[in-house]
Coordinates of C-alpha atoms in Angstrom, one line a residue:
Chain A
M1345 CA -16.3 -52.1 20.9
S1346 CA -16.9 -48.7 19.6
S1347 CA -14.7 -45.9 20.9
P1348 CA -16.4 -42.7 20.0
A1349 CA -13.3 -40.6 20.6
K1350 CA -11.6 -42.3 17.6
W1351 CA -14.4 -41.9 15.1
E1352 CA -16.5 -39.1 13.8
A1353 CA -19.7 -39.1 11.8
V1354 CA -20.3 -37.0 8.7
I1355 CA -24.0 -36.2 8.2
G1356 CA -25.9 -34.4 5.4
L1357 CA -29.6 -33.9 5.3
E1358 CA -32.1 -33.6 2.5
V1359 CA -35.3 -32.0 3.8
H1360 CA -38.5 -32.0 1.9
V1361 CA -41.0 -29.3 3.0
Q1362 CA -44.6 -29.1 1.9
L1363 CA -45.4 -25.5 1.1
H1364 CA -48.4 -23.8 2.6
T1365 CA -50.3 -22.8 -0.5
Q1366 CA -54.0 -22.9 -1.5
T1367 CA -53.4 -24.8 -4.7
K1368 CA -51.0 -27.3 -6.3
M1369 CA -47.7 -26.4 -8.0
F1370 CA -48.8 -26.5 -11.6
C1371 CA -52.6 -26.6 -11.5
G1372 CA -55.5 -25.1 -9.5
C1373 CA -56.5 -28.2 -7.6
I1374 CA -56.6 -27.5 -3.9
N1375 CA -53.5 -28.3 -1.8
Q1376 CA -55.1 -29.7 1.3
Y1377 CA -54.5 -32.9 3.3
G1378 CA -57.4 -35.2 4.2
G1379 CA -59.8 -34.9 1.2
A1380 CA -61.7 -37.9 -0.1
A1381 CA -59.4 -40.0 -2.3
N1382 CA -58.8 -38.7 -5.8
S1383 CA -61.2 -35.8 -5.3
Q1384 CA -58.5 -33.1 -5.7
V1385 CA -57.2 -34.0 -9.1
C1386 CA -57.4 -32.7 -12.7
P1387 CA -55.8 -33.6 -16.1
V1388 CA -52.6 -31.7 -15.2
C1389 CA -51.8 -33.5 -11.9
L1390 CA -53.1 -36.9 -13.3
G1391 CA -50.5 -36.5 -16.1
M1392 CA -53.0 -36.7 -18.9
P1393 CA -51.7 -36.2 -22.4
G1394 CA -52.1 -32.7 -23.7
S1395 CA -52.3 -31.0 -20.4
L1396 CA -49.9 -28.2 -19.6
P1397 CA -48.4 -27.1 -16.3
V1398 CA -48.7 -23.4 -15.1
P1399 CA -46.5 -22.6 -12.1
N1400 CA -48.0 -21.3 -8.9
E1401 CA -46.6 -17.9 -8.2
E1402 CA -47.1 -18.1 -4.5
A1403 CA -45.0 -21.4 -4.3
I1404 CA -42.2 -19.7 -6.1
R1405 CA -42.4 -16.6 -3.8
K1406 CA -42.3 -18.8 -0.7
T1407 CA -39.3 -20.7 -2.0
I1408 CA -37.5 -17.4 -2.7
L1409 CA -38.5 -16.2 0.8
T1410 CA -37.1 -19.3 2.4
G1411 CA -33.8 -18.7 0.5
L1412 CA -33.7 -15.1 1.7
M1413 CA -34.4 -16.1 5.3
L1414 CA -31.5 -18.6 5.1
G1415 CA -29.1 -16.3 3.4
C1416 CA -29.1 -18.1 0.0
R1417 CA -28.1 -16.6 -3.3
I1418 CA -31.3 -16.2 -5.3
A1419 CA -30.9 -17.2 -9.0
P1420 CA -32.0 -14.3 -11.2
V1421 CA -33.1 -16.9 -13.7
A1422 CA -34.2 -20.4 -12.5
R1423 CA -35.3 -23.3 -14.5
F1424 CA -37.5 -26.4 -14.2
D1425 CA -36.3 -29.8 -15.3
R1426 CA -37.8 -33.2 -15.8
K1427 CA -36.6 -36.0 -13.6
N1428 CA -37.5 -39.2 -15.3
Y1429 CA -38.4 -42.4 -13.6
F1430 CA -41.2 -45.0 -13.5
Y1431 CA -43.3 -45.3 -10.4
P1432 CA -47.0 -45.4 -10.1
D1433 CA -47.1 -42.4 -7.8
M1434 CA -45.8 -40.2 -10.6
P1435 CA -48.3 -40.5 -13.5
K1436 CA -46.4 -38.5 -16.1
N1437 CA -43.4 -40.8 -15.6
Y1438 CA -41.4 -37.8 -14.7
Q1439 CA -41.4 -35.3 -11.9
I1440 CA -41.0 -31.6 -12.6
S1441 CA -38.1 -30.6 -10.4
Q1442 CA -35.1 -28.3 -10.6
F1443 CA -31.6 -29.6 -11.5
E1444 CA -29.2 -27.2 -13.1
D1445 CA -30.6 -23.9 -12.0
P1446 CA -32.4 -24.1 -8.7
L1447 CA -34.1 -21.0 -7.2
C1448 CA -31.7 -20.8 -4.3
A1449 CA -28.1 -21.8 -3.7
G1450 CA -25.8 -21.6 -0.7
G1451 CA -27.0 -20.2 2.6
A1452 CA -26.9 -21.7 6.1
V1453 CA -28.9 -22.8 9.1
G1454 CA -27.6 -21.6 12.5
L1455 CA -28.0 -24.1 15.3
D1456 CA -30.0 -22.7 18.2
P1457 CA -28.5 -24.1 21.5
F1458 CA -32.1 -24.5 22.9
L1459 CA -33.2 -26.5 20.0
F1460 CA -30.7 -29.3 20.8
P1461 CA -32.3 -32.2 22.7
K1462 CA -32.9 -31.3 26.4
D1463 CA -30.1 -33.5 27.7
L1464 CA -27.6 -31.8 25.4
Q1465 CA -28.4 -28.1 25.9
E1466 CA -25.5 -27.6 28.2
S1467 CA -23.1 -29.6 26.1
D1468 CA -20.2 -28.2 24.2
E1469 CA -21.8 -29.1 20.9
A1470 CA -24.9 -26.9 21.7
K1471 CA -22.8 -24.0 23.0
A1472 CA -20.7 -24.1 19.8
K1473 CA -23.6 -22.4 18.0
R1474 CA -22.4 -23.9 14.7
S1475 CA -23.7 -22.7 11.3
I1476 CA -24.5 -25.5 8.9
R1477 CA -24.1 -24.6 5.2
L1478 CA -26.7 -25.4 2.7
T1479 CA -26.0 -26.5 -0.8
R1480 CA -29.3 -25.5 -2.5
I1481 CA -33.0 -25.1 -2.2
H1482 CA -35.2 -26.1 -5.1
L1483 CA -38.9 -26.4 -5.9
E1484 CA -40.6 -29.5 -7.3
E1485 CA -43.9 -31.3 -7.2
D1486 CA -44.8 -33.9 -4.6
V1487 CA -45.9 -37.4 -5.7
A1488 CA -49.2 -39.3 -5.0
K1489 CA -49.8 -41.3 -1.8
S1490 CA -49.6 -45.1 -2.2
F1491 CA -51.4 -47.7 0.0
H1492 CA -50.0 -51.2 -0.2
Y1493 CA -52.3 -54.2 0.0
E1494 CA -51.7 -58.0 -0.2
E1495 CA -51.4 -58.2 -4.0
R1496 CA -51.8 -54.7 -5.3
S1497 CA -51.2 -51.1 -4.4
G1498 CA -53.8 -48.3 -4.4
I1499 CA -53.0 -44.7 -5.4
D1500 CA -54.6 -41.5 -4.2
F1501 CA -53.4 -38.6 -6.4
N1502 CA -54.6 -35.8 -4.1
R1503 CA -51.0 -35.1 -3.0
A1504 CA -49.6 -35.5 -6.6
G1505 CA -48.5 -32.1 -7.9
T1506 CA -48.6 -30.2 -4.6
P1507 CA -45.6 -27.9 -4.1
L1508 CA -42.6 -29.4 -2.4
M1509 CA -39.4 -27.6 -1.5
E1510 CA -36.2 -29.5 -1.1
I1511 CA -33.5 -28.1 1.1
V1512 CA -30.1 -29.9 0.8
S1513 CA -27.4 -29.4 3.4
E1514 CA -23.7 -29.8 3.0
A1515 CA -22.2 -32.7 4.9
D1516 CA -21.4 -30.3 7.8
L1517 CA -23.2 -32.1 10.6
R1518 CA -21.2 -34.3 12.9
T1519 CA -23.5 -35.6 15.6
P1520 CA -27.1 -36.8 16.0
G1521 CA -27.7 -33.8 18.4
E1522 CA -26.6 -31.4 15.7
A1523 CA -29.0 -33.0 13.2
F1524 CA -31.8 -32.7 15.7
A1525 CA -31.0 -29.0 16.3
F1526 CA -30.7 -28.4 12.5
L1527 CA -34.2 -29.6 11.9
G1528 CA -35.6 -27.7 14.9
S1529 CA -33.8 -24.5 13.8
L1530 CA -34.8 -24.9 10.2
R1531 CA -38.4 -25.5 11.3
Q1532 CA -38.4 -22.3 13.4
V1533 CA -37.3 -20.3 10.3
L1534 CA -39.9 -21.9 8.1
L1535 CA -42.6 -21.1 10.7
S1536 CA -41.5 -17.5 11.1
G1537 CA -42.0 -17.0 7.4
G1538 CA -45.3 -18.7 7.2
V1539 CA -43.8 -21.0 4.5
S1540 CA -44.9 -24.3 6.0
S1541 CA -46.2 -25.8 9.2
A1542 CA -43.2 -28.1 8.8
D1543 CA -44.4 -30.8 11.2
M1544 CA -42.5 -34.0 10.6
E1545 CA -45.0 -36.1 12.3
K1546 CA -47.7 -34.9 9.9
G1547 CA -45.4 -35.4 6.9
Q1548 CA -45.2 -31.7 6.2
M1549 CA -41.4 -31.9 6.6
R1550 CA -39.7 -35.1 5.5
C1551 CA -36.0 -35.9 5.9
D1552 CA -33.5 -38.2 4.3
V1553 CA -30.2 -38.6 6.0
N1554 CA -26.8 -39.4 4.5
V1555 CA -24.3 -40.6 7.1
S1556 CA -20.8 -42.1 7.1
V1557 CA -18.1 -42.5 9.6
R1558 CA -14.3 -41.9 9.4
P1559 CA -11.4 -41.8 11.8
V1560 CA -11.0 -38.4 13.5
G1561 CA -8.5 -36.4 11.5
Q1562 CA -9.1 -38.1 8.2
K1563 CA -10.2 -35.8 5.4
E1564 CA -11.8 -38.3 3.1
F1565 CA -15.4 -39.3 3.7
G1566 CA -16.3 -42.9 4.4
T1567 CA -18.9 -44.8 2.4
K1568 CA -22.2 -43.2 3.0
V1569 CA -25.5 -44.8 3.9
E1570 CA -28.8 -43.2 3.2
L1571 CA -31.5 -43.5 5.9
K1572 CA -35.2 -43.4 5.2
N1573 CA -38.5 -43.5 7.0
L1574 CA -37.7 -40.9 9.6
N1575 CA -40.9 -39.5 10.9
S1576 CA -40.0 -37.2 13.7
I1577 CA -37.1 -35.0 14.7
S1578 CA -36.3 -37.2 17.7
G1579 CA -36.6 -40.2 15.3
V1580 CA -33.8 -38.7 13.2
R1581 CA -31.6 -38.5 16.3
R1582 CA -32.3 -42.0 17.4
A1583 CA -31.8 -43.4 13.9
L1584 CA -28.4 -41.6 13.7
E1585 CA -27.3 -42.8 17.1
Y1586 CA -28.0 -46.3 16.1
E1587 CA -26.6 -46.1 12.6
I1588 CA -23.3 -44.4 13.6
G1589 CA -22.8 -47.1 16.3
R1590 CA -23.5 -49.8 13.7
Q1591 CA -21.0 -48.4 11.2
I1592 CA -18.3 -47.9 13.8
G1593 CA -18.8 -51.4 15.0
A1594 CA -18.6 -52.8 11.5
V1595 CA -15.5 -50.8 10.6
E1596 CA -13.7 -51.8 13.8
K1597 CA -14.5 -55.5 12.9
G1598 CA -12.8 -54.9 9.6
E1599 CA -16.1 -55.0 7.6
A1600 CA -16.7 -52.7 4.7
I1601 CA -19.7 -50.4 4.8
Q1602 CA -22.1 -51.0 1.9
H1603 CA -23.3 -48.1 -0.1
E1604 CA -27.0 -48.7 0.5
T1605 CA -30.3 -47.3 1.6
R1606 CA -31.5 -48.4 5.0
R1607 CA -34.9 -48.1 6.6
W1608 CA -35.3 -46.9 10.2
D1609 CA -37.6 -49.0 12.3
D1610 CA -38.6 -46.8 15.2
D1611 CA -40.2 -49.7 17.2
A1612 CA -37.2 -52.0 16.7
G1613 CA -34.8 -49.1 17.3
A1614 CA -32.6 -50.3 14.4
T1615 CA -32.0 -49.7 10.7
F1616 CA -32.4 -52.4 8.0
T1617 CA -31.2 -52.7 4.4
M1618 CA -33.8 -51.6 1.9
R1619 CA -31.7 -51.7 -1.2
T1620 CA -28.1 -51.6 -2.1
K1621 CA -26.9 -48.9 -4.5
E1622 CA -24.9 -50.9 -7.0
K1623 CA -25.8 -48.5 -9.8
A1624 CA -26.4 -44.8 -9.3
H1625 CA -29.8 -43.7 -10.3
D1626 CA -29.9 -42.2 -13.8
Y1627 CA -32.8 -39.8 -13.9
R1628 CA -32.0 -38.4 -17.4
Y1629 CA -32.7 -34.8 -16.3
F1630 CA -33.5 -32.4 -19.1
P1631 CA -35.0 -28.9 -19.3
E1632 CA -38.8 -29.0 -18.9
P1633 CA -39.9 -28.0 -22.4
D1634 CA -43.4 -27.0 -21.2
L1635 CA -42.1 -24.2 -18.9
L1636 CA -40.1 -21.1 -19.7
P1637 CA -37.2 -20.2 -17.3
V1638 CA -38.5 -18.2 -14.3
R1639 CA -37.1 -14.7 -13.9
T1640 CA -36.9 -13.8 -10.2
D1641 CA -35.5 -10.3 -11.0
Q1642 CA -38.7 -9.0 -12.4
G1643 CA -40.8 -8.6 -9.2
L1644 CA -40.8 -12.1 -7.7
R1645 CA -37.7 -11.4 -5.5
K1646 CA -39.1 -8.0 -4.4
A1647 CA -42.4 -9.6 -3.5
A1648 CA -40.6 -12.2 -1.4
E1649 CA -38.5 -9.5 0.3
S1650 CA -41.6 -7.7 1.3
G1651 CA -42.7 -10.8 3.2
L1652 CA -39.5 -11.2 5.2
P1653 CA -40.4 -11.7 8.9
E1654 CA -38.3 -10.9 11.9
L1655 CA -36.1 -14.0 12.0
P1656 CA -35.9 -16.2 15.1
A1657 CA -32.3 -15.1 16.0
A1658 CA -33.2 -11.4 15.7
L1659 CA -36.5 -11.9 17.6
Q1660 CA -34.7 -13.7 20.4
A1661 CA -32.1 -10.9 20.7
R1662 CA -34.7 -8.2 20.8
L1663 CA -36.8 -10.0 23.5
M1664 CA -33.8 -10.5 25.7
Q1665 CA -32.5 -6.9 25.2
E1666 CA -35.7 -5.0 25.4
N1667 CA -37.9 -7.2 27.6
G1668 CA -35.3 -8.8 29.8
V1669 CA -36.5 -12.3 29.2
T1670 CA -34.0 -15.2 29.6
A1671 CA -32.3 -16.8 26.6
Y1672 CA -34.3 -19.9 27.1
Q1673 CA -37.6 -18.0 27.3
A1674 CA -36.6 -16.1 24.1
S1675 CA -36.1 -19.4 22.3
V1676 CA -39.4 -20.8 23.5
L1677 CA -41.2 -17.6 22.3
A1678 CA -39.4 -17.6 19.0
A1679 CA -40.4 -21.2 18.4
D1680 CA -44.1 -20.4 18.7
R1681 CA -45.1 -17.2 16.9
V1682 CA -48.7 -17.4 18.1
L1683 CA -47.6 -17.6 21.7
C1684 CA -45.0 -14.9 21.0
G1685 CA -47.6 -12.6 19.6
Y1686 CA -49.7 -13.2 22.8
Y1687 CA -46.8 -12.5 25.0
E1688 CA -45.9 -9.3 23.1
K1689 CA -49.5 -8.0 23.5
A1690 CA -49.3 -8.9 27.2
A1691 CA -46.0 -7.1 27.7
A1692 CA -46.9 -4.1 25.6
G1693 CA -48.8 -2.2 28.3
T1694 CA -46.6 -2.8 31.3
K1695 CA -43.1 -2.1 32.5
H1696 CA -42.9 -5.6 34.0
K1697 CA -42.1 -7.4 30.8
A1698 CA -39.9 -10.1 32.3
A1699 CA -42.4 -10.9 35.0
V1700 CA -45.1 -11.2 32.3
A1701 CA -42.9 -13.7 30.5
N1702 CA -42.6 -15.8 33.7
W1703 CA -46.4 -15.9 34.1
I1704 CA -47.1 -16.8 30.5
L1705 CA -44.3 -19.3 30.0
N1706 CA -44.6 -21.0 33.4
D1707 CA -48.1 -20.8 34.6
F1708 CA -50.2 -20.1 31.5
L1709 CA -48.3 -22.6 29.3
A1710 CA -48.8 -25.3 31.9
T1711 CA -52.5 -25.1 31.3
Q1712 CA -51.9 -26.0 27.6
P1713 CA -53.8 -23.0 26.3
D1714 CA -54.5 -22.1 22.7
P1715 CA -53.2 -18.5 22.8
A1716 CA -55.0 -17.8 19.5
T1717 CA -58.5 -18.4 21.0
S1718 CA -57.9 -18.2 24.7
P1719 CA -60.6 -16.1 26.5
V1720 CA -57.9 -14.9 28.8
R1721 CA -56.9 -11.6 27.3
P1722 CA -53.1 -11.1 27.1
E1723 CA -53.4 -7.7 28.9
F1724 CA -54.5 -9.5 32.0
F1725 CA -51.0 -10.9 32.5
G1726 CA -49.5 -7.4 32.3
E1727 CA -52.0 -6.4 35.0
L1728 CA -51.3 -9.4 37.2
A1729 CA -47.6 -8.9 37.0
G1730 CA -48.1 -5.3 37.9
L1731 CA -50.2 -6.2 41.0
V1732 CA -47.4 -8.4 42.3
V1733 CA -44.5 -6.0 41.6
E1734 CA -46.4 -3.0 43.0
G1735 CA -47.1 -5.0 46.2
V1736 CA -50.9 -5.0 45.9
I1737 CA -50.9 -8.8 46.3
N1738 CA -48.1 -11.2 47.3
S1739 CA -47.0 -14.1 45.3
A1740 CA -49.2 -16.6 47.1
Q1741 CA -52.2 -14.5 46.5
A1742 CA -51.1 -14.1 42.9
K1743 CA -51.3 -17.8 42.4
K1744 CA -54.9 -17.7 43.6
V1745 CA -55.7 -14.8 41.2
F1746 CA -54.1 -16.8 38.4
A1747 CA -56.3 -19.9 39.2
E1748 CA -59.4 -17.7 39.2
L1749 CA -58.3 -16.0 36.0
M1750 CA -58.1 -19.4 34.2
A1751 CA -61.5 -20.5 35.6
N1752 CA -63.4 -17.3 35.1
P1753 CA -61.4 -14.9 32.9
A1754 CA -61.7 -11.3 34.2
S1755 CA -59.5 -8.4 35.0
P1756 CA -57.0 -9.5 37.8
K1757 CA -57.9 -6.2 39.6
A1758 CA -61.5 -7.3 39.6
I1759 CA -60.6 -10.8 40.8
V1760 CA -58.5 -9.3 43.7
E1761 CA -61.5 -7.3 44.8
K1762 CA -63.9 -10.2 44.3
L1763 CA -61.8 -12.6 46.4
G1764 CA -61.0 -9.9 48.9
L1765 CA -57.3 -10.6 48.4
A1766 CA -55.7 -7.2 48.3
Q1767 CA -52.6 -7.1 50.4
I1768 CA -52.7 -4.8 53.5
S1769 CA -50.1 -2.2 52.9
D1770 CA -51.6 0.4 55.3
V1771 CA -48.8 1.2 57.8
G1772 CA -51.2 1.9 60.6
A1773 CA -53.0 -1.4 60.2
L1774 CA -49.8 -3.3 59.9
A1775 CA -48.2 -1.6 62.9
A1776 CA -51.3 -2.7 65.0
F1777 CA -50.8 -6.3 63.9
C1778 CA -47.1 -6.0 64.7
D1779 CA -47.7 -4.6 68.2
E1780 CA -50.1 -7.5 68.8
A1781 CA -47.4 -10.0 67.7
I1782 CA -44.8 -8.5 70.0
A1783 CA -47.2 -8.5 72.9
A1784 CA -48.2 -12.1 72.4
N1785 CA -44.7 -13.6 71.8
P1786 CA -42.4 -12.3 74.5
R1787 CA -40.1 -15.3 74.1
S1788 CA -39.4 -14.7 70.4
V1789 CA -38.9 -11.0 71.1
E1790 CA -36.3 -11.8 73.7
D1791 CA -34.6 -14.3 71.4
Y1792 CA -34.4 -11.8 68.6
R1793 CA -33.0 -9.1 70.9
S1794 CA -30.3 -11.5 72.1
G1795 CA -29.1 -12.1 68.6
K1796 CA -31.2 -14.9 67.2
S1797 CA -32.3 -13.1 64.1
N1798 CA -34.4 -16.1 62.9
A1799 CA -36.8 -15.5 65.8
I1800 CA -38.4 -12.7 63.9
N1801 CA -40.1 -15.3 61.6
A1802 CA -42.4 -16.4 64.4
L1803 CA -43.6 -12.8 64.8
K1804 CA -44.1 -12.5 61.0
G1805 CA -46.0 -15.7 61.0
F1806 CA -48.3 -14.3 63.7
V1807 CA -48.9 -11.2 61.7
M1808 CA -49.7 -13.2 58.5
K1809 CA -52.1 -15.4 60.4
K1810 CA -53.8 -12.5 62.0
S1811 CA -54.1 -10.7 58.7
Q1812 CA -55.3 -13.9 56.9
G1813 CA -52.3 -13.8 54.7
K1814 CA -53.0 -10.3 53.4
A1815 CA -50.2 -8.4 55.1
N1816 CA -47.5 -7.1 52.8
P1817 CA -44.5 -9.2 54.0
T1818 CA -41.8 -6.7 53.1
Q1819 CA -43.5 -4.0 55.1
V1820 CA -44.2 -6.3 58.0
D1821 CA -40.5 -7.1 58.1
E1822 CA -39.5 -3.4 58.1
I1823 CA -42.0 -2.5 60.8
L1824 CA -41.1 -5.4 63.1
K1825 CA -37.4 -4.7 62.8
A1826 CA -38.0 -1.0 63.6
K1827 CA -40.1 -1.8 66.6
L1828 CA -37.8 -4.5 68.0
S1829 CA -34.7 -2.3 67.8
A1830 CA -36.4 0.7 69.4
Chain B
M871 CA -16.6 -36.1 -35.7
S872 CA -17.0 -39.0 -33.3
A873 CA -20.2 -39.7 -31.4
P874 CA -20.3 -39.4 -27.6
K875 CA -20.2 -42.7 -25.8
L876 CA -23.6 -44.4 -26.1
N877 CA -24.9 -47.5 -24.4
V878 CA -28.2 -48.3 -26.1
A879 CA -28.9 -51.3 -23.8
D880 CA -28.7 -49.0 -20.7
V881 CA -30.9 -46.4 -22.2
A882 CA -33.4 -49.0 -23.3
G883 CA -33.4 -50.5 -19.8
L884 CA -34.2 -47.0 -18.3
A885 CA -37.0 -46.6 -20.7
R886 CA -38.4 -50.1 -20.0
L887 CA -37.9 -51.2 -23.7
S888 CA -36.8 -54.7 -24.4
L889 CA -34.6 -54.8 -27.5
T890 CA -33.3 -57.9 -29.3
P891 CA -29.5 -58.0 -29.8
D892 CA -30.1 -57.2 -33.5
E893 CA -32.2 -54.2 -32.6
T894 CA -29.6 -53.0 -30.2
T895 CA -26.9 -53.2 -32.8
K896 CA -29.1 -51.4 -35.4
F897 CA -30.2 -48.6 -33.0
T898 CA -26.6 -48.2 -31.7
A899 CA -25.5 -47.4 -35.3
Q900 CA -28.5 -45.2 -36.0
L901 CA -28.3 -43.2 -32.8
S902 CA -24.5 -42.8 -33.1
Q903 CA -25.0 -41.1 -36.5
I904 CA -27.7 -38.8 -35.1
L905 CA -25.5 -37.9 -32.1
A906 CA -22.5 -37.4 -34.4
H907 CA -24.5 -35.0 -36.5
M908 CA -25.6 -33.1 -33.4
E909 CA -22.0 -32.8 -32.4
T910 CA -21.4 -30.5 -35.3
L911 CA -23.1 -27.8 -33.2
G912 CA -20.0 -28.0 -30.9
Q913 CA -17.9 -26.5 -33.7
I914 CA -19.5 -23.1 -33.4
A915 CA -17.5 -20.9 -31.1
T916 CA -20.0 -19.6 -28.4
G917 CA -17.5 -18.5 -25.8
D918 CA -18.3 -14.8 -26.0
V919 CA -22.0 -15.1 -27.0
P920 CA -24.1 -14.1 -24.0
E921 CA -26.7 -16.5 -22.9
V922 CA -30.2 -15.8 -24.2
V923 CA -32.4 -15.0 -21.2
P924 CA -36.0 -14.9 -21.9
P925 CA -37.1 -11.3 -21.9
A926 CA -40.3 -11.8 -20.0
Q927 CA -41.6 -13.8 -17.1
P928 CA -43.5 -17.0 -18.1
V929 CA -47.2 -16.9 -17.3
L930 CA -47.6 -17.7 -13.6
R931 CA -50.8 -18.7 -11.9
P932 CA -52.2 -16.8 -8.9
D933 CA -52.7 -19.2 -6.0
M934 CA -56.5 -19.5 -6.5
P935 CA -58.3 -22.8 -6.5
T936 CA -60.1 -23.9 -9.7
P937 CA -62.5 -26.8 -9.9
S938 CA -61.1 -30.4 -9.9
L939 CA -62.6 -33.4 -11.7
S940 CA -65.3 -35.4 -10.0
V941 CA -64.0 -38.6 -8.5
E942 CA -66.0 -40.6 -11.1
A943 CA -64.4 -38.7 -13.9
A944 CA -60.9 -39.0 -12.4
L945 CA -61.2 -42.7 -12.1
A946 CA -63.1 -43.3 -15.4
N947 CA -59.9 -44.5 -17.3
A948 CA -58.4 -46.5 -14.4
P949 CA -58.0 -50.2 -15.4
A950 CA -58.9 -51.1 -11.8
Q951 CA -60.1 -49.3 -8.8
S952 CA -61.1 -49.9 -5.2
N953 CA -62.3 -47.5 -2.5
D954 CA -61.8 -44.6 -5.0
L955 CA -58.1 -45.5 -5.3
I956 CA -56.5 -46.4 -8.6
L957 CA -55.2 -50.0 -8.3
V958 CA -51.8 -50.9 -9.7
P959 CA -49.5 -53.9 -9.5
K960 CA -48.0 -54.0 -6.1
I961 CA -44.8 -52.0 -6.0
V962 CA -42.9 -51.7 -2.8
E963 CA -39.5 -50.0 -2.8

């Protein structure tokens, strides 16, 4: 039986990210998912003899930007290399990649506690806020898409040659939860820079995992296994949980771990051997003779620097400090820049920035809105929060205003008027209600005066009923207490 | 100057070439001579010679779409096709 305390896992990730560009890496064919098969191809991306690659400046800029966002060293001179292998999805029989001199080296991804799985957010591993080192980031071209039939395979080259960034981590991760948080945190950074949509379920971010186990305290790594076919961030977690358990079970039974590639089957919830790695791949890398080295120190780095966004960690700190939102709210906002922009517009014109965050992240988000196109103008939330804080309406009335705001977007002030909701804060009117309540409930008055302070609730209820819920509860409380102690 | 270790059978395998044992022996001898000759470059002391960095940026392409081939033209040389896909022998990793 596995005893987790005795074993630890060592995990490294290789993450492929599709860059958000108009065109492919080395030719002007469009880089867009979903076109008719083989309609976005040309002699360059079909690997026809005599064609020559010309690098896409934007793809290089976005890779450097990613490196800057993750604290990497940017190579002043980077080179492209040929990675040689035979596979029908790669028509040149080599992939243009980077081997010796990648664009970025080093760097790290900080694990955001709120990007751990929900059930682990209070755990020690989430609170540790570890930083996971990166080995390198390089730029290469993606391969074609294959469809496998009974006897043959069919190839669509639309994806062939589209820019693909590979981010390689050090073997610093120790748990499936950390791997989950790494991918979420990395995705947040990529989104903030507009580098990629990085959605694993759409294949915009793909991840290979290397995992081994060793006794706690041992320095040497165990034999590593590579996992493939991981199609979601939670799939990565599930696959690792299974695979780590499998390896510990095997080692405890005295079995040796095979150096192999295993395929994750999400439906079966298990990994299966794809191929054993008896011989290391020999890709015979050599410098791509069709491309000169790329100098990043002649403007490319500067161009990337000018595109540096406010990074998720800095954004979260600012929202918490300046707007008083909670750490959790800051993390949710940092994860969705469109929503965050909406919130910032909503909060801009009001003092009640934390209250606005509650409205947007609790009530508004629950309606599954598209903040980019919502007819509900962000300023309305500033106004709504103000109406509550300033006592014009109470919180029950505010819920009604919110419902109306979603149904027929209009200024909350106008809605309050239309629905006749405004809270009664006029002291004279409220005092009249209170006198009525005292006169009609002698028993409660007596109870209150004899020390049962709860008895005042019956009087308040009477006032609320009489005022059709419009009385300002705080004021009613004050007036009643004053009258009863007189 | 001795040639670096060379395994012609391995290299031929990677390049999907099938060589007869005679050819393997012959090419091993020939390639060894070529590699030994190239090794003479190693005799030059380059320790304090700075690396030559290309003075200028290579030509880069602005991220602007250019026309692609028509599907018909793209598939014109394909030995087999179906549903606008290029058909190849089934290969599953």
